[in-house]
Amino acid sequence: MDSTPDRTEGIDVPPPHEAYADAPDLRREMHQVLALEAERDGRRAGPGTGPPADARTAERVRLLRRAALMDRLASAAPGPGPVAAAVETAGQLVLHDRRHPDLVAGPRHPDTVTLARSRLYVRQEYAAWTAAGRPGT
């Protein structure tokens, strides 16, 4: 499993402290990700008055933020449970991006990402998404 996600041999990915430098603190991000989940499931009305203009982008933002949150939690407390959750959510983002390659922001394409490197892909994409001004939010 992805127990040493900070080793980036041959991959140009920022370390967690750089990739998530502009991220909200963990508690705030957890609340925001839970709100995105509730909006997606219809348990809470979203900020707009109808469905998002681009549902694929909104879904990607949800998956990216959730995967980044889980990566941050696993980096802060690396145990089997948090690491497994981070790998699972990262894998969901990779699968989404393979189906929608036009939404990929970073240089490394999701088809080249193995499960063992999926958390590194999340960091790449979060950093690129932040640098682009967080489109889709």
Coordinates of N, CA, C and O in Angstrom, one line a residue:
M1 N 0.8 -1.2 0.0 CA 0.0 0.0 0.0 C 0.9 1.2 0.0 O 2.1 1.2 0.3
D2 N 0.3 2.4 -0.2 CA 1.0 3.6 -0.4 C 1.5 4.2 1.0 O 1.0 5.2 1.5
S3 N 2.4 3.5 1.6 CA 2.8 3.8 3.0 C 3.9 4.9 3.0 O 4.2 5.5 4.0
T4 N 4.6 5.1 1.9 CA 5.6 6.1 1.8 C 5.4 7.1 0.6 O 6.1 7.2 -0.3
P5 N 4.2 7.9 0.7 CA 3.9 8.7 -0.4 C 4.7 9.9 -0.6 O 4.6 10.6 -1.6
D6 N 5.7 10.2 0.3 CA 6.5 11.3 0.1 C 7.7 11.1 -0.8 O 8.4 12.0 -1.1
R7 N 8.0 9.8 -1.1 CA 9.1 9.5 -2.0 C 8.6 9.6 -3.4 O 7.6 9.0 -3.8
T8 N 9.3 10.5 -4.1 CA 8.8 10.9 -5.5 C 9.8 10.6 -6.5 O 10.0 11.4 -7.4
E9 N 10.5 9.4 -6.5 CA 11.5 9.1 -7.5 C 10.9 9.3 -8.9 O 10.0 8.7 -9.3
G10 N 11.6 10.2 -9.6 CA 11.2 10.4 -11.0 C 9.9 11.1 -11.2 O 9.4 11.2 -12.4
I11 N 9.3 11.6 -10.2 CA 8.0 12.3 -10.3 C 8.1 13.7 -9.7 O 8.5 13.8 -8.6
D12 N 7.8 14.7 -10.5 CA 7.9 16.1 -10.0 C 6.6 16.5 -9.3 O 5.7 17.0 -10.0
V13 N 6.5 16.2 -8.0 CA 5.3 16.5 -7.3 C 5.7 17.3 -6.0 O 6.6 16.9 -5.3
P14 N 4.9 18.3 -5.7 CA 5.3 19.0 -4.5 C 5.0 18.2 -3.2 O 4.1 17.4 -3.2
P15 N 5.8 18.4 -2.2 CA 5.6 17.7 -0.9 C 4.3 18.2 -0.3 O 3.8 19.3 -0.7
P16 N 3.7 17.5 0.6 CA 2.4 17.9 1.1 C 2.3 19.3 1.6 O 1.4 20.0 1.4
H17 N 3.4 19.8 2.3 CA 3.3 21.1 2.9 C 3.3 22.2 1.8 O 2.8 23.3 2.0
E18 N 3.8 21.9 0.6 CA 3.7 22.8 -0.5 C 2.4 22.7 -1.3 O 1.7 23.6 -1.6
A19 N 2.0 21.4 -1.5 CA 0.8 21.2 -2.3 C -0.4 21.7 -1.6 O -1.3 22.2 -2.2
Y20 N -0.4 21.6 -0.3 CA -1.6 22.1 0.5 C -1.4 23.4 1.3 O -2.1 23.7 2.2
A21 N -0.4 24.1 0.8 CA 0.0 25.4 1.5 C -1.2 26.3 1.6 O -1.4 27.0 2.6
D22 N -2.0 26.4 0.6 CA -3.2 27.3 0.6 C -4.5 26.7 0.9 O -5.5 27.3 0.8
A23 N -4.4 25.4 1.4 CA -5.7 24.7 1.8 C -6.2 25.3 3.1 O -5.4 25.7 3.9
P24 N -7.5 25.2 3.3 CA -8.1 25.6 4.6 C -7.5 24.6 5.6 O -7.1 23.5 5.3
D25 N -7.6 25.1 6.9 CA -7.2 24.2 8.0 C -8.0 22.9 7.9 O -9.1 22.9 7.3
L26 N -7.5 21.8 8.5 CA -8.2 20.5 8.4 C -9.6 20.5 8.8 O -10.5 20.0 8.2
R27 N -9.9 21.2 10.0 CA -11.3 21.2 10.5 C -12.2 21.9 9.5 O -13.3 21.4 9.2
R28 N -11.8 23.0 9.0 CA -12.7 23.8 8.1 C -12.9 23.0 6.8 O -13.9 22.9 6.2
E29 N -11.8 22.4 6.3 CA -11.9 21.7 5.0 C -12.8 20.4 5.2 O -13.5 20.1 4.3
M30 N -12.7 19.8 6.4 CA -13.6 18.7 6.6 C -15.0 19.1 6.5 O -15.8 18.4 5.9
H31 N -15.4 20.2 7.1 CA -16.8 20.7 7.1 C -17.2 21.0 5.7 O -18.3 20.7 5.2
Q32 N -16.3 21.7 4.9 CA -16.6 22.0 3.5 C -16.7 20.8 2.6 O -17.6 20.7 1.8
V33 N -15.9 19.8 2.8 CA -16.0 18.6 2.0 C -17.3 17.8 2.4 O -18.0 17.3 1.5
L34 N -17.7 17.8 3.7 CA -18.9 17.2 4.1 C -20.1 17.9 3.5 O -21.1 17.3 3.1
A35 N -20.0 19.3 3.4 CA -21.1 20.0 2.7 C -21.2 19.7 1.3 O -22.3 19.6 0.7
L36 N -20.1 19.5 0.6 CA -20.1 19.1 -0.8 C -20.7 17.8 -1.0 O -21.5 17.6 -1.9
E37 N -20.4 16.8 -0.1 CA -21.0 15.5 -0.1 C -22.5 15.6 0.1 O -23.3 14.9 -0.6
A38 N -23.0 16.4 1.0 CA -24.4 16.6 1.3 C -25.1 17.2 0.1 O -26.2 16.8 -0.3
E39 N -24.5 18.2 -0.6 CA -25.1 18.8 -1.8 C -25.2 17.8 -2.9 O -26.2 17.7 -3.6
R40 N -24.2 16.9 -3.1 CA -24.2 15.9 -4.1 C -25.3 14.9 -3.9 O -26.0 14.5 -4.8
D41 N -25.5 14.5 -2.6 CA -26.5 13.5 -2.3 C -27.9 14.1 -2.2 O -28.8 13.3 -1.9
G42 N -28.0 15.4 -2.3 CA -29.3 16.0 -2.2 C -29.8 16.2 -0.8 O -31.0 16.6 -0.5
R43 N -28.9 16.1 0.2 CA -29.3 16.3 1.6 C -29.2 17.7 2.0 O -29.7 18.1 3.1
R44 N -28.7 18.5 1.1 CA -28.5 20.0 1.4 C -28.5 20.7 0.1 O -27.9 20.3 -0.9
A45 N -29.2 21.9 0.1 CA -29.2 22.7 -1.1 C -27.8 23.3 -1.3 O -27.1 23.7 -0.4
G46 N -27.4 23.3 -2.6 CA -26.1 23.9 -2.9 C -26.2 25.4 -2.9 O -27.2 26.0 -2.7
P47 N -25.0 26.1 -3.2 CA -25.0 27.5 -3.2 C -25.8 28.2 -4.3 O -26.2 29.3 -4.2
G48 N -26.0 27.4 -5.4 CA -26.7 28.0 -6.6 C -28.2 27.7 -6.5 O -28.7 27.2 -5.5
T49 N -28.9 28.0 -7.5 CA -30.3 27.8 -7.5 C -30.7 26.6 -8.4 O -31.9 26.4 -8.6
G50 N -29.8 25.9 -8.8 CA -30.1 24.7 -9.6 C -28.8 23.9 -9.8 O -27.8 24.1 -9.0
P51 N -28.8 22.9 -10.7 CA -27.6 22.1 -10.9 C -26.5 22.9 -11.4 O -26.7 24.0 -12.0
P52 N -25.2 22.5 -11.1 CA -24.1 23.3 -11.5 C -24.0 23.4 -13.0 O -24.5 22.5 -13.7
A53 N -23.4 24.5 -13.5 CA -23.3 24.7 -14.9 C -22.5 23.5 -15.6 O -22.8 23.1 -16.7
D54 N -21.6 23.0 -14.9 CA -20.7 21.9 -15.4 C -20.6 20.9 -14.3 O -19.8 21.0 -13.4
A55 N -21.5 19.9 -14.4 CA -21.5 18.8 -13.3 C -20.2 18.0 -13.3 O -19.8 17.6 -12.2
R56 N -19.6 17.8 -14.4 CA -18.3 17.0 -14.4 C -17.3 17.8 -13.6 O -16.5 17.2 -12.8
T57 N -17.2 19.1 -13.8 CA -16.2 19.9 -13.0 C -16.5 19.9 -11.5 O -15.6 19.7 -10.7
A58 N -17.8 20.1 -11.2 CA -18.2 20.0 -9.8 C -17.9 18.7 -9.1 O -17.4 18.7 -8.0
E59 N -18.1 17.6 -9.8 CA -17.8 16.3 -9.3 C -16.3 16.1 -9.1 O -15.9 15.6 -8.1
R60 N -15.5 16.6 -10.1 CA -14.1 16.5 -9.9 C -13.6 17.3 -8.7 O -12.7 16.9 -8.0
V61 N -14.1 18.5 -8.5 CA -13.7 19.4 -7.4 C -14.0 18.6 -6.1 O -13.2 18.6 -5.2
R62 N -15.2 18.0 -6.0 CA -15.6 17.2 -4.8 C -14.6 16.1 -4.6 O -14.1 15.9 -3.5
L63 N -14.3 15.3 -5.7 CA -13.4 14.2 -5.5 C -12.0 14.7 -5.2 O -11.3 14.1 -4.3
L64 N -11.5 15.8 -5.8 CA -10.2 16.3 -5.5 C -10.1 16.8 -4.1 O -9.1 16.4 -3.4
R65 N -11.0 17.5 -3.6 CA -11.0 18.1 -2.3 C -11.1 16.9 -1.2 O -10.4 17.0 -0.2
R66 N -11.9 15.9 -1.5 CA -12.0 14.8 -0.6 C -10.7 14.0 -0.5 O -10.2 13.7 0.5
A67 N -10.1 13.7 -1.7 CA -8.9 13.0 -1.8 C -7.7 13.8 -1.1 O -6.9 13.2 -0.4
A68 N -7.7 15.1 -1.3 CA -6.6 15.9 -0.7 C -6.8 15.9 0.8 O -5.8 15.8 1.6
L69 N -8.1 16.0 1.3 CA -8.3 16.0 2.7 C -7.8 14.7 3.3 O -7.1 14.7 4.4
M70 N -8.2 13.6 2.7 CA -7.7 12.3 3.2 C -6.2 12.1 3.2 O -5.6 11.5 4.1
D71 N -5.6 12.6 2.1 CA -4.1 12.6 2.0 C -3.5 13.4 3.2 O -2.5 13.0 3.8
R72 N -4.1 14.6 3.4 CA -3.6 15.4 4.5 C -3.7 14.7 5.9 O -2.8 14.7 6.7
L73 N -4.9 14.1 6.1 CA -5.1 13.3 7.3 C -4.2 12.2 7.5 O -3.6 11.9 8.6
A74 N -3.9 11.4 6.4 CA -3.0 10.3 6.4 C -1.6 10.8 6.6 O -0.8 10.1 7.3
S75 N -1.2 11.9 6.1 CA 0.1 12.4 6.3 C 0.3 12.9 7.8 O 1.4 12.7 8.3
A76 N -0.7 13.4 8.4 CA -0.7 13.8 9.8 C -0.6 12.7 10.8 O 0.0 12.8 11.8
A77 N -1.3 11.6 10.4 CA -1.4 10.4 11.3 C -1.4 9.2 10.5 O -2.4 8.5 10.2
P78 N -0.2 8.8 10.0 CA -0.1 7.7 9.1 C -0.3 6.3 9.8 O 0.6 5.8 10.4
G79 N -1.4 5.8 9.7 CA -1.7 4.5 10.2 C -2.5 3.7 9.1 O -2.8 4.3 8.0
P80 N -2.7 2.4 9.3 CA -3.3 1.6 8.2 C -4.7 2.2 7.7 O -5.0 2.2 6.5
G81 N -5.5 2.6 8.7 CA -6.8 3.1 8.3 C -6.8 4.4 7.5 O -7.3 4.5 6.4
P82 N -6.1 5.5 8.0 CA -6.0 6.7 7.3 C -5.3 6.5 5.9 O -5.7 7.1 4.9
V83 N -4.3 5.7 5.9 CA -3.5 5.5 4.6 C -4.5 4.8 3.6 O -4.5 5.2 2.4
A84 N -5.2 3.8 4.0 CA -6.1 3.1 3.1 C -7.2 4.0 2.6 O -7.5 4.0 1.4
A85 N -7.7 4.9 3.5 CA -8.8 5.8 3.1 C -8.2 6.8 2.0 O -8.8 7.2 1.1
A86 N -7.0 7.3 2.3 CA -6.3 8.2 1.3 C -6.1 7.6 0.0 O -6.3 8.2 -1.1
V87 N -5.6 6.3 0.0 CA -5.4 5.6 -1.3 C -6.7 5.4 -2.0 O -6.8 5.6 -3.2
E88 N -7.8 5.0 -1.3 CA -9.1 4.8 -1.9 C -9.6 6.0 -2.6 O -10.1 6.0 -3.7
T89 N -9.6 7.1 -1.8 CA -10.2 8.4 -2.4 C -9.3 8.9 -3.5 O -9.8 9.5 -4.5
A90 N -8.0 8.7 -3.4 CA -7.1 9.1 -4.5 C -7.4 8.3 -5.8 O -7.4 8.8 -6.9
G91 N -7.6 7.0 -5.6 CA -8.0 6.1 -6.7 C -9.3 6.6 -7.4 O -9.4 6.5 -8.6
Q92 N -10.2 7.0 -6.6 CA -11.5 7.5 -7.2 C -11.2 8.8 -8.1 O -11.8 8.9 -9.2
L93 N -10.4 9.6 -7.6 CA -10.0 10.8 -8.5 C -9.3 10.4 -9.7 O -9.6 10.9 -10.8
V94 N -8.4 9.4 -9.6 CA -7.6 9.0 -10.8 C -8.6 8.4 -11.8 O -8.5 8.7 -13.0
L95 N -9.6 7.5 -11.3 CA -10.5 6.9 -12.2 C -11.4 8.0 -12.9 O -11.7 7.9 -14.1
H96 N -11.8 9.0 -12.2 CA -12.6 10.1 -12.7 C -11.8 10.8 -13.8 O -12.3 11.1 -14.9
D97 N -10.6 11.1 -13.5 CA -9.7 11.8 -14.5 C -9.4 11.0 -15.7 O -9.2 11.6 -16.8
R98 N -9.3 9.7 -15.6 CA -9.1 8.9 -16.8 C -10.3 8.9 -17.7 O -10.2 8.9 -18.9
R99 N -11.5 9.1 -17.1 CA -12.8 9.2 -17.9 C -12.9 10.6 -18.5 O -13.6 10.8 -19.5
H100 N -12.3 11.6 -17.8 CA -12.4 13.0 -18.2 C -11.1 13.7 -18.3 O -10.8 14.6 -17.5
P101 N -10.2 13.3 -19.2 CA -8.8 13.8 -19.2 C -8.8 15.3 -19.5 O -7.8 15.9 -19.2
D102 N -9.8 15.9 -20.1 CA -9.8 17.3 -20.3 C -9.8 18.1 -19.0 O -9.5 19.3 -19.1
L103 N -10.1 17.5 -17.9 CA -10.2 18.2 -16.6 C -8.9 18.2 -15.9 O -8.7 18.8 -14.8
V104 N -7.9 17.4 -16.3 CA -6.6 17.2 -15.7 C -5.9 18.5 -15.7 O -5.8 19.2 -16.8
A105 N -5.4 19.0 -14.6 CA -4.7 20.2 -14.5 C -3.2 20.1 -14.5 O -2.5 21.0 -14.9
G106 N -2.6 19.1 -13.9 CA -1.2 18.9 -13.8 C -0.5 18.2 -15.0 O -1.2 17.7 -15.9
P107 N 0.8 18.1 -14.9 CA 1.5 17.6 -16.1 C 1.4 16.1 -16.2 O 1.5 15.5 -17.3
R108 N 1.3 15.4 -15.1 CA 1.3 13.9 -15.1 C -0.2 13.4 -15.4 O -1.1 13.7 -14.7
H109 N -0.3 12.7 -16.5 CA -1.6 12.2 -16.9 C -2.1 11.0 -16.0 O -1.3 10.2 -15.6
P110 N -3.4 10.9 -15.7 CA -3.8 9.8 -14.8 C -3.6 8.4 -15.4 O -3.5 7.5 -14.6
D111 N -3.5 8.2 -16.7 CA -3.2 6.9 -17.2 C -1.9 6.4 -16.8 O -1.6 5.2 -16.9
T112 N -1.0 7.2 -16.4 CA 0.4 6.8 -16.0 C 0.5 6.6 -14.5 O 1.6 6.2 -14.0
V113 N -0.6 6.8 -13.8 CA -0.6 6.7 -12.3 C -0.9 5.3 -11.9 O -2.0 4.8 -12.2
T114 N -0.1 4.7 -11.0 CA -0.4 3.5 -10.4 C -1.0 3.7 -9.1 O -1.0 4.8 -8.5
L115 N -1.7 2.7 -8.5 CA -2.3 2.8 -7.2 C -1.3 3.3 -6.2 O -1.6 4.1 -5.3
A116 N -0.1 2.8 -6.2 CA 0.9 3.1 -5.3 C 1.3 4.6 -5.4 O 1.9 5.2 -4.4
R117 N 1.0 5.3 -6.5 CA 1.4 6.7 -6.6 C 0.2 7.6 -6.7 O 0.3 8.8 -7.0
S118 N -1.0 7.1 -6.4 CA -2.2 7.9 -6.5 C -2.3 9.1 -5.6 O -2.8 10.1 -6.0
R119 N -1.7 9.0 -4.4 CA -1.7 10.1 -3.5 C -0.8 11.2 -4.1 O -1.0 12.4 -3.9
L120 N 0.3 10.9 -4.7 CA 1.2 11.9 -5.4 C 0.4 12.6 -6.5 O 0.5 13.8 -6.6
Y121 N -0.4 11.8 -7.2 CA -1.2 12.5 -8.2 C -2.2 13.5 -7.6 O -2.4 14.6 -8.2
V122 N -2.8 13.1 -6.5 CA -3.7 14.1 -5.8 C -3.0 15.4 -5.5 O -3.5 16.5 -5.7
R123 N -1.7 15.3 -5.0 CA -1.0 16.5 -4.6 C -0.7 17.3 -5.9 O -0.8 18.5 -5.8
Q124 N -0.3 16.6 -7.0 CA -0.1 17.3 -8.2 C -1.3 18.1 -8.6 O -1.3 19.3 -9.0
E125 N -2.4 17.4 -8.6 CA -3.7 18.0 -9.1 C -4.2 19.1 -8.1 O -4.7 20.1 -8.6
Y126 N -4.0 18.9 -6.8 CA -4.5 20.0 -5.9 C -3.6 21.2 -6.1 O -4.1 22.3 -6.1
A127 N -2.3 21.0 -6.2 CA -1.4 22.2 -6.4 C -1.7 22.9 -7.7 O -1.8 24.2 -7.7
A128 N -2.0 22.2 -8.8 CA -2.3 22.8 -10.0 C -3.7 23.5 -10.0 O -3.9 24.6 -10.5
W129 N -4.7 22.9 -9.3 CA -6.0 23.5 -9.1 C -5.9 24.8 -8.3 O -6.5 25.8 -8.7
T130 N -5.1 24.8 -7.3 CA -4.9 26.0 -6.5 C -4.3 27.1 -7.3 O -4.7 28.2 -7.3
A131 N -3.2 26.7 -8.0 CA -2.5 27.7 -8.9 C -3.4 28.3 -9.9 O -3.2 29.4 -10.3
A132 N -4.4 27.5 -10.4 CA -5.3 28.0 -11.4 C -6.5 28.8 -10.8 O -7.4 29.2 -11.5
G133 N -6.5 29.0 -9.5 CA -7.5 29.8 -8.9 C -8.7 29.1 -8.5 O -9.8 29.6 -8.3
R134 N -8.6 27.8 -8.3 CA -9.7 26.9 -7.8 C -10.9 26.9 -8.7 O -12.0 27.2 -8.2
P135 N -10.7 26.6 -10.0 CA -11.9 26.7 -10.9 C -12.9 25.6 -10.5 O -12.6 24.6 -10.0
G136 N -14.2 26.0 -10.7 CA -15.3 25.0 -10.4 C -15.8 25.1 -9.0 O -16.7 24.4 -8.6
T137 N -15.3 26.1 -8.3 CA -15.8 26.3 -6.9 C -16.6 27.5 -6.8 O -16.6 28.4 -7.6

